[in-house]
Short mmCIF file of C-alpha atoms in Angstrom, two decimals:
data_model
loop_
_atom_site.label_atom_id
_atom_site.label_comp_id
_atom_site.label_asym_id
_atom_site.label_seq_id
_atom_site.Cartn_x
_atom_site.Cartn_y
_atom_site.Cartn_z
CA MET A 29 80.62 78.51 112.18
CA LYS A 30 82.68 75.86 113.86
CA LEU A 31 85.08 73.55 112.30
CA LEU A 32 87.16 70.65 113.22
CA HIS A 33 90.61 70.27 111.85
CA THR A 34 92.07 66.80 111.56
CA SER A 35 94.50 65.03 109.18
CA ASP A 36 96.59 61.89 108.48
CA TRP A 37 94.10 59.10 109.60
CA HIS A 38 96.36 56.92 107.41
CA ILE A 39 93.86 53.91 107.35
CA GLY A 40 95.65 50.95 106.78
CA ARG A 41 99.06 51.48 108.21
CA THR A 42 100.39 48.81 110.50
CA PHE A 43 102.31 49.23 113.64
CA HIS A 44 105.07 46.88 113.65
CA GLY A 45 103.45 44.64 111.75
CA HIS A 46 99.98 44.63 113.56
CA SER A 47 96.72 46.04 112.05
CA SER A 48 95.80 49.35 113.48
CA VAL A 49 92.28 49.38 111.75
CA ALA A 50 90.44 48.40 115.15
CA ALA A 51 92.12 51.16 117.08
CA LEU A 52 91.73 53.67 114.68
CA SER A 53 88.08 52.87 114.34
CA SER A 54 87.44 53.38 117.81
CA VAL A 55 89.24 56.96 117.60
CA LEU A 56 87.39 57.93 114.91
CA ASP A 57 84.09 56.96 116.82
CA ALA A 58 85.42 59.25 119.32
CA LEU A 59 85.96 62.08 116.72
CA VAL A 60 82.42 61.62 115.46
CA GLU A 61 81.03 62.06 119.02
CA THR A 62 82.90 65.31 119.29
CA VAL A 63 81.34 66.69 115.84
CA ARG A 64 77.96 65.82 117.74
CA ALA A 65 78.73 66.98 120.99
CA GLU A 66 80.21 70.21 119.91
CA ALA A 67 77.85 70.76 117.15
CA VAL A 68 80.45 71.15 114.49
CA ASP A 69 79.53 72.27 110.95
CA ALA A 70 82.55 71.08 108.87
CA VAL A 71 85.34 68.33 109.25
CA LEU A 72 88.26 69.09 107.63
CA LEU A 73 90.57 66.46 106.79
CA ALA A 74 93.92 67.62 105.45
CA GLY A 75 95.36 64.73 103.70
CA ASP A 76 96.78 61.10 104.10
CA VAL A 77 93.46 59.59 104.46
CA PHE A 78 94.77 56.04 103.70
CA ASP A 79 98.31 55.04 104.38
CA SER A 80 98.57 53.39 100.72
CA ALA A 81 97.70 54.33 97.30
CA VAL A 82 95.99 51.02 96.78
CA PRO A 83 93.62 50.68 99.95
CA ALA A 84 92.24 47.34 100.87
CA ALA A 85 88.44 46.70 100.73
CA GLU A 86 88.43 46.89 104.79
CA HIS A 87 90.11 50.46 104.63
CA TYR A 88 87.39 51.92 102.17
CA THR A 89 84.74 50.44 104.55
CA LEU A 90 86.16 52.18 107.54
CA LEU A 91 86.30 55.46 105.79
CA THR A 92 82.78 55.22 104.27
CA ARG A 93 81.30 54.27 107.62
CA THR A 94 83.03 57.13 109.27
CA LEU A 95 81.97 59.75 106.65
CA GLU A 96 78.64 58.57 107.11
CA ALA A 97 79.09 58.85 110.75
CA ILE A 98 80.07 62.49 110.44
CA ARG A 99 77.23 63.50 108.15
CA GLY A 100 74.87 61.67 110.46
CA ALA A 101 76.06 63.76 113.47
CA GLY A 102 75.41 66.93 111.42
CA ALA A 103 78.65 68.18 109.84
CA GLU A 104 79.79 68.41 106.23
CA VAL A 105 83.14 67.07 105.33
CA VAL A 106 86.04 68.62 103.19
CA LEU A 107 89.01 66.45 102.44
CA THR A 108 92.04 66.52 100.39
CA SER A 109 94.73 64.08 99.31
CA GLY A 110 97.98 63.59 100.95
CA ASN A 111 101.45 61.76 99.49
CA HIS A 112 100.24 58.60 100.66
CA ASP A 113 97.06 58.80 98.90
CA SER A 114 96.24 58.11 95.21
CA PRO A 115 94.15 61.19 94.19
CA ALA A 116 92.34 59.29 91.55
CA ARG A 117 91.31 56.63 94.01
CA LEU A 118 90.39 58.97 96.47
CA GLY A 119 88.70 61.07 94.14
CA PHE A 120 86.55 58.40 92.41
CA GLN A 121 82.89 59.46 92.56
CA ALA A 122 83.58 63.17 94.06
CA GLY A 123 80.81 64.55 92.18
CA LEU A 124 78.46 61.87 93.61
CA LEU A 125 79.82 62.26 97.12
CA ARG A 126 79.24 66.33 97.01
CA THR A 127 75.64 65.84 96.47
CA SER A 128 75.49 64.25 100.24
CA GLY A 129 77.65 66.84 101.97
CA VAL A 130 81.13 65.20 101.30
CA HIS A 131 83.53 67.09 99.35
CA VAL A 132 86.68 65.40 98.03
CA LEU A 133 89.26 67.83 96.64
CA THR A 134 92.00 65.89 94.88
CA ASP A 135 92.07 67.20 91.43
CA PRO A 136 95.29 69.20 90.78
CA GLU A 137 93.77 71.85 88.43
CA ARG A 138 90.47 72.54 90.50
CA TYR A 139 92.13 73.49 93.77
CA THR A 140 90.84 77.14 93.18
CA GLU A 141 87.28 76.14 93.09
CA PRO A 142 86.09 76.34 96.78
CA VAL A 143 83.49 74.25 98.55
CA VAL A 144 81.20 77.28 100.00
CA LEU A 145 79.87 76.52 103.48
CA ARG A 146 76.85 78.44 104.60
CA GLY A 147 75.80 78.91 108.11
CA ALA A 148 72.28 79.39 109.62
CA ASP A 149 72.73 82.99 109.75
CA GLY A 150 73.71 83.48 106.04
CA PHE A 151 77.57 83.52 106.56
CA GLU A 152 79.35 82.09 103.93
CA LEU A 153 82.87 80.44 104.33
CA GLY A 154 85.08 79.38 101.12
CA VAL A 155 87.28 76.22 101.71
CA TYR A 156 89.96 75.35 99.30
CA GLY A 157 91.72 72.08 99.11
CA ILE A 158 95.17 71.78 97.55
CA PRO A 159 96.14 68.12 97.20
CA TYR A 160 99.56 67.25 97.59
CA LEU A 161 101.27 68.21 94.48
CA GLU A 162 104.38 66.44 93.45
CA PRO A 163 106.85 68.91 91.75
CA ALA A 164 108.26 65.91 89.48
CA LEU A 165 104.52 65.42 88.15
CA TYR A 166 102.89 68.66 88.52
CA ARG A 167 105.49 71.11 86.62
CA HIS A 168 104.56 69.51 83.46
CA ARG A 169 101.25 71.11 83.89
CA HIS A 170 102.35 74.53 83.73
CA PRO A 171 105.57 74.81 81.81
CA GLU A 172 105.81 78.29 81.82
CA GLU A 173 106.36 78.28 85.63
CA SER A 174 109.49 77.35 87.29
CA LEU A 175 108.00 74.52 89.47
CA ARG A 176 110.80 72.19 90.57
CA ARG A 177 110.52 72.26 94.47
CA HIS A 178 107.78 72.08 96.81
CA GLU A 179 108.18 75.66 97.91
CA GLU A 180 107.74 77.01 94.32
CA VAL A 181 104.46 74.73 93.72
CA LEU A 182 102.79 75.55 96.79
CA ALA A 183 103.60 79.40 96.36
CA PHE A 184 102.34 79.05 92.88
CA ALA A 185 99.24 77.09 94.20
CA MET A 186 98.58 79.78 97.01
CA ARG A 187 98.92 82.75 94.72
CA ARG A 188 96.18 81.18 92.68
CA VAL A 189 94.09 80.28 95.61
CA ARG A 190 94.19 83.77 97.43
CA ALA A 191 93.51 85.49 94.27
CA HIS A 192 90.36 83.66 93.84
CA ALA A 193 89.38 84.21 97.38
CA GLU A 194 89.93 87.92 97.40
CA ALA A 195 88.10 88.19 94.19
CA ALA A 196 85.14 86.35 95.97
CA GLY A 197 85.36 88.69 99.00
CA ARG A 198 84.54 85.85 101.56
CA ARG A 199 86.36 84.71 104.62
CA TRP A 200 88.47 81.70 103.70
CA VAL A 201 90.19 78.25 104.81
CA VAL A 202 92.96 76.61 102.86
CA LEU A 203 93.67 72.74 103.43
CA SER A 204 97.34 71.66 102.42
CA HIS A 205 99.31 68.63 102.96
CA CYS A 206 102.97 70.01 103.21
CA PHE A 207 106.03 70.23 105.36
CA ALA A 208 105.47 73.94 106.35
CA VAL A 209 108.14 75.84 108.63
CA GLY A 210 108.12 79.20 110.01
CA ALA A 211 110.72 81.11 108.17
CA PRO A 212 110.29 83.76 105.58
CA ALA A 213 109.74 82.52 102.09
CA GLY A 214 113.03 84.27 100.98
CA THR A 215 115.12 82.07 103.42
CA VAL A 216 113.53 78.70 102.67
CA GLU A 217 116.22 76.39 101.41
CA ARG A 218 116.23 73.10 99.26
CA ASP A 219 116.90 70.27 101.77
CA ILE A 220 119.96 68.33 101.24
CA THR A 221 118.80 64.74 102.27
CA ALA A 222 117.78 61.97 99.77
CA GLY A 223 115.00 62.89 97.73
CA GLY A 224 115.47 66.61 97.91
CA ILE A 225 112.56 67.35 99.89
CA ASP A 226 111.76 70.91 100.36
CA TYR A 227 110.58 73.00 103.18
CA VAL A 228 107.44 75.45 102.49
CA SER A 229 107.11 78.74 104.29
CA VAL A 230 104.43 79.53 106.65
CA ASP A 231 104.36 82.78 104.76
CA HIS A 232 102.24 81.44 102.21
CA PHE A 233 99.30 80.73 104.35
CA ALA A 234 99.26 83.80 106.22
CA ALA A 235 96.57 85.44 104.28
CA ALA A 236 94.17 82.50 104.84
CA ASP A 237 91.56 83.04 108.01
CA TYR A 238 92.49 79.71 108.96
CA ALA A 239 95.14 77.01 107.23
CA ALA A 240 94.42 73.29 108.16
CA LEU A 241 97.78 71.61 107.39
CA GLY A 242 98.32 67.98 107.56
CA HIS A 243 101.65 65.83 107.01
CA ILE A 244 103.27 66.39 110.34
CA HIS A 245 102.09 63.67 112.99
CA GLY A 246 102.61 66.17 115.96
CA ARG A 247 100.15 68.88 116.74
CA ALA A 248 101.84 72.29 115.80
CA THR A 249 100.97 76.04 115.84
CA LEU A 250 103.01 77.69 113.38
CA LEU A 251 100.81 81.03 113.41
CA PRO A 252 97.45 81.51 115.40
CA ASN A 253 95.58 81.02 111.92
CA VAL A 254 98.24 78.04 110.63
CA ARG A 255 98.29 74.91 112.43
CA TYR A 256 98.90 71.16 112.29
CA SER A 257 96.25 68.85 114.03
CA GLY A 258 98.77 65.95 113.63
CA ALA A 259 97.34 62.24 113.55
CA PRO A 260 94.71 60.66 115.48
CA LEU A 261 96.79 57.75 116.43
CA HIS A 262 100.23 57.00 117.55
CA TYR A 263 102.07 55.24 114.62
CA SER A 264 105.51 54.74 115.90
CA PHE A 265 107.26 54.87 119.50
CA GLY A 266 108.74 58.22 118.71
CA GLU A 267 105.08 59.68 118.77
CA ALA A 268 104.34 58.51 122.06
CA SER A 269 104.53 61.94 123.80
CA LYS A 270 102.60 63.62 121.20
CA PRO A 271 98.94 64.35 122.25
CA ARG A 272 96.05 63.10 120.10
CA GLY A 273 93.36 64.95 118.77
CA GLY A 274 92.01 67.98 116.62
CA TRP A 275 91.68 71.75 116.64
CA LEU A 276 88.16 73.02 117.02
CA VAL A 277 87.96 76.45 115.18
CA GLU A 278 85.31 79.30 115.28
CA LEU A 279 85.23 81.42 112.22
CA GLY A 280 82.54 84.17 111.51
CA SER A 281 82.19 87.24 109.76
CA SER A 282 84.52 89.00 111.88
CA GLY A 283 87.26 86.59 111.11
CA LEU A 284 88.92 83.88 113.35
CA GLY A 285 87.52 83.31 116.55
CA GLU A 286 88.50 80.79 119.16
CA VAL A 287 90.90 77.74 118.55
CA ALA A 288 90.79 75.04 121.07
CA TRP A 289 92.46 71.48 121.22
CA SER A 290 90.05 68.50 121.32
CA PRO A 291 91.75 65.71 122.68
CA LEU A 292 91.15 62.08 121.26
CA PRO A 293 91.36 58.89 123.66
CA VAL A 294 94.40 56.80 123.13
CA PRO A 295 93.28 53.18 122.47
CA ARG A 296 96.66 51.59 124.06
CA ARG A 297 99.69 53.40 125.65
CA LEU A 298 103.16 53.12 123.82
CA SER A 299 105.74 52.42 126.47
CA VAL A 300 109.54 51.69 126.60
CA ILE A 301 110.84 49.50 129.17
CA GLU A 302 114.67 48.64 129.80
CA GLY A 303 116.67 46.38 131.85
CA PRO A 304 117.75 42.63 131.94
CA LEU A 305 115.27 40.24 130.75
CA ASP A 306 114.66 38.53 133.90
CA ARG A 307 114.03 41.63 135.75
CA LEU A 308 111.66 42.81 132.95
CA LEU A 309 109.61 39.57 133.60
CA SER A 310 109.54 39.48 137.42
CA ASP A 311 109.48 43.14 138.49
CA PRO A 312 106.05 44.02 139.90
CA SER A 313 106.54 47.69 139.14
CA LEU A 314 106.38 47.17 135.57
CA ALA A 315 102.80 45.45 135.78
CA GLU A 316 101.35 48.77 134.57
CA PHE A 317 102.85 48.16 130.92
CA GLU A 318 101.31 44.66 130.42
CA GLY A 319 98.50 46.18 128.53
CA ASP A 320 100.64 48.56 126.30
CA TRP A 321 102.26 48.52 123.23
CA VAL A 322 105.89 47.83 124.64
CA SER A 323 109.18 48.67 123.02
CA ALA A 324 111.87 46.52 125.15
CA VAL A 325 115.41 47.34 125.57
CA LEU A 326 117.52 44.35 126.89
CA THR A 327 120.67 45.15 129.04
CA ASP A 328 121.89 41.61 129.36
CA GLU A 329 125.62 41.07 128.70
CA VAL A 330 124.38 38.24 126.42
CA ARG A 331 121.17 38.43 124.18
CA PRO A 332 118.56 35.91 125.91
CA LEU A 333 117.33 33.08 123.97
CA ASP A 334 113.60 33.57 122.75
CA ALA A 335 113.68 36.76 124.24
CA MET A 336 110.69 38.09 122.45
CA ALA A 337 108.32 35.18 122.91
CA ARG A 338 109.30 35.51 126.82
CA LEU A 339 108.48 39.27 126.84
CA GLN A 340 105.14 38.60 125.04
CA SER A 341 104.20 36.10 127.61
CA ARG A 342 103.89 38.91 130.06
CA PHE A 343 103.50 41.99 127.72
CA PRO A 344 101.45 40.73 124.58
CA GLY A 345 101.75 44.16 122.95
CA CYS A 346 105.65 43.90 122.82
CA ALA A 347 106.26 45.07 119.26
CA THR A 348 110.09 45.65 119.20
CA LEU A 349 113.13 44.38 120.89
CA GLU A 350 116.61 45.95 121.11
CA HIS A 351 119.56 44.31 122.74
CA ARG A 352 121.86 46.93 124.29
CA PRO A 353 124.50 45.26 126.47
CA PRO A 354 126.27 47.88 128.71
CA HIS A 355 129.58 47.50 127.44
CA VAL A 356 128.44 47.82 123.62
CA PRO A 357 127.00 50.97 122.26
CA GLY A 358 123.89 50.58 120.26
CA GLU A 359 122.75 47.27 119.43
CA ARG A 360 124.12 44.11 117.71
CA ARG A 361 121.65 42.16 115.73
CA GLU A 362 122.05 41.08 112.33
CA TYR A 363 120.79 43.30 109.51
CA ALA A 364 118.15 40.54 108.13
CA GLU A 365 116.88 40.40 111.86
CA ARG A 366 116.56 44.19 112.21
CA VAL A 367 114.52 44.84 108.86
CA ARG A 368 112.41 41.62 108.77
CA GLY A 369 108.83 42.61 109.05
CA ARG A 370 109.33 46.13 108.86
CA SER A 371 108.04 49.05 106.63
CA ASP A 372 110.68 51.22 105.05
CA VAL A 373 110.00 53.96 107.50
CA GLU A 374 110.62 51.43 110.29
CA VAL A 375 113.87 50.21 108.72
CA VAL A 376 115.21 53.92 108.42
CA ASP A 377 114.07 54.53 111.92
CA ASP A 378 115.87 51.31 113.21
CA PHE A 379 118.76 52.26 111.22
CA LEU A 380 119.15 55.59 112.96
CA ALA A 381 118.54 54.10 116.31
CA HIS A 382 121.58 51.68 115.78
CA VAL A 383 124.11 54.44 114.80
CA ARG A 384 122.76 57.01 117.00
CA GLY A 385 122.90 55.07 120.24
CA GLY A 386 119.17 54.36 120.38
CA HIS A 387 117.91 57.53 119.12
CA GLY A 388 115.59 56.92 116.36
CA ALA A 389 113.89 59.40 113.92
CA THR A 390 112.75 62.53 115.07
CA GLU A 391 109.32 63.83 113.82
CA VAL A 392 111.16 65.96 111.20
CA GLU A 393 112.94 63.20 110.08
CA ARG A 394 110.39 60.85 109.77
CA ALA A 395 108.31 63.44 107.56
CA LEU A 396 111.35 63.78 105.63
CA VAL A 397 111.80 60.09 105.13
CA LEU A 398 108.14 59.84 104.29
CA ASP A 399 108.45 62.40 101.32
CA ALA A 400 111.55 60.89 100.14
CA LEU A 401 109.77 57.69 99.76
CA ALA A 402 106.74 59.17 98.19
CA ALA A 403 109.01 61.00 95.77
CA VAL A 404 110.68 57.61 94.65
CA ASP A 405 107.16 55.96 94.23
CA ALA A 406 105.88 58.91 92.40
CA GLU A 407 109.01 58.61 90.03
CA ALA A 408 108.20 54.64 89.63
CA MET A 409 104.55 55.55 88.65
CA ARG A 410 105.50 57.76 85.85
#
């Protein structure tokens, strides 16, 4: 049986104020072609389907069209919710969708009920989907357990999933949206950053034939059978060097087979250019960046007037501008200018770049910030 592991579509996310819907649509079209060309049996989507708990109508339209196309290409779909999704909204009409081969697993009390995929040769695979479980909300469902940290919640959930899977006697796969690290469970510590976000040990997933993880936007292999696919689209300049795609996973009665990377196209490159404004506007060697998303760093002694407008006359995709004169470490923009039109994550990224000499959030730091913001949102909705 062949599976395609993907995650973190973030339908509806903007890129520095610009809609990403058209770009994501083209990438998901390519994903559908991969499903068709590779004769994929099932697509596993490990959370953060949407970027907002309240998606716009056009975002639902893109999801519906893509799911229909995947089914038309011959694959079933199994998806679960991430910290950006509303489980109730994403799971609306899950029962109806199941009859058409789209399995939406968002119920926090039904993750031990697998989707059973059946191959032409009679092979059966149990697919479990653990939705993002916020400890502050989930622990009240099981007051007899100590479930105050993500580590404790995932350990509890995976014990239940593993017990069910082993009793069923099938090969099994699990989807989870979490921040897993390659450390023994006993050594995982509570993170001390804002929001008290926990790391989760990769140990919890080791028994699965395959664990399809979401939440980290870059691909990663924690164990041969435990992987992150990353997001299908670049959502920040910090992700520019990360390849985009998904994992093609072969599974059969003897267990995990070949796991191969399947790349996806990048609709528009992300590039950083640096120098005095006059050179950036005139240097012929920079022509290759004119069609890219551009982050410009100006090194003029004095900030030029109308710099962004002038840059966009040559680089229409210029999305960010930083003034970094050679004699002043970092940039000197007014705070209101730095945060205008920015999302919460971008504000944090700009702040880190400001205090660290131009070095914004790393992928790990970005994941922690996203979790912290999700925890704040969850508390506000209680």
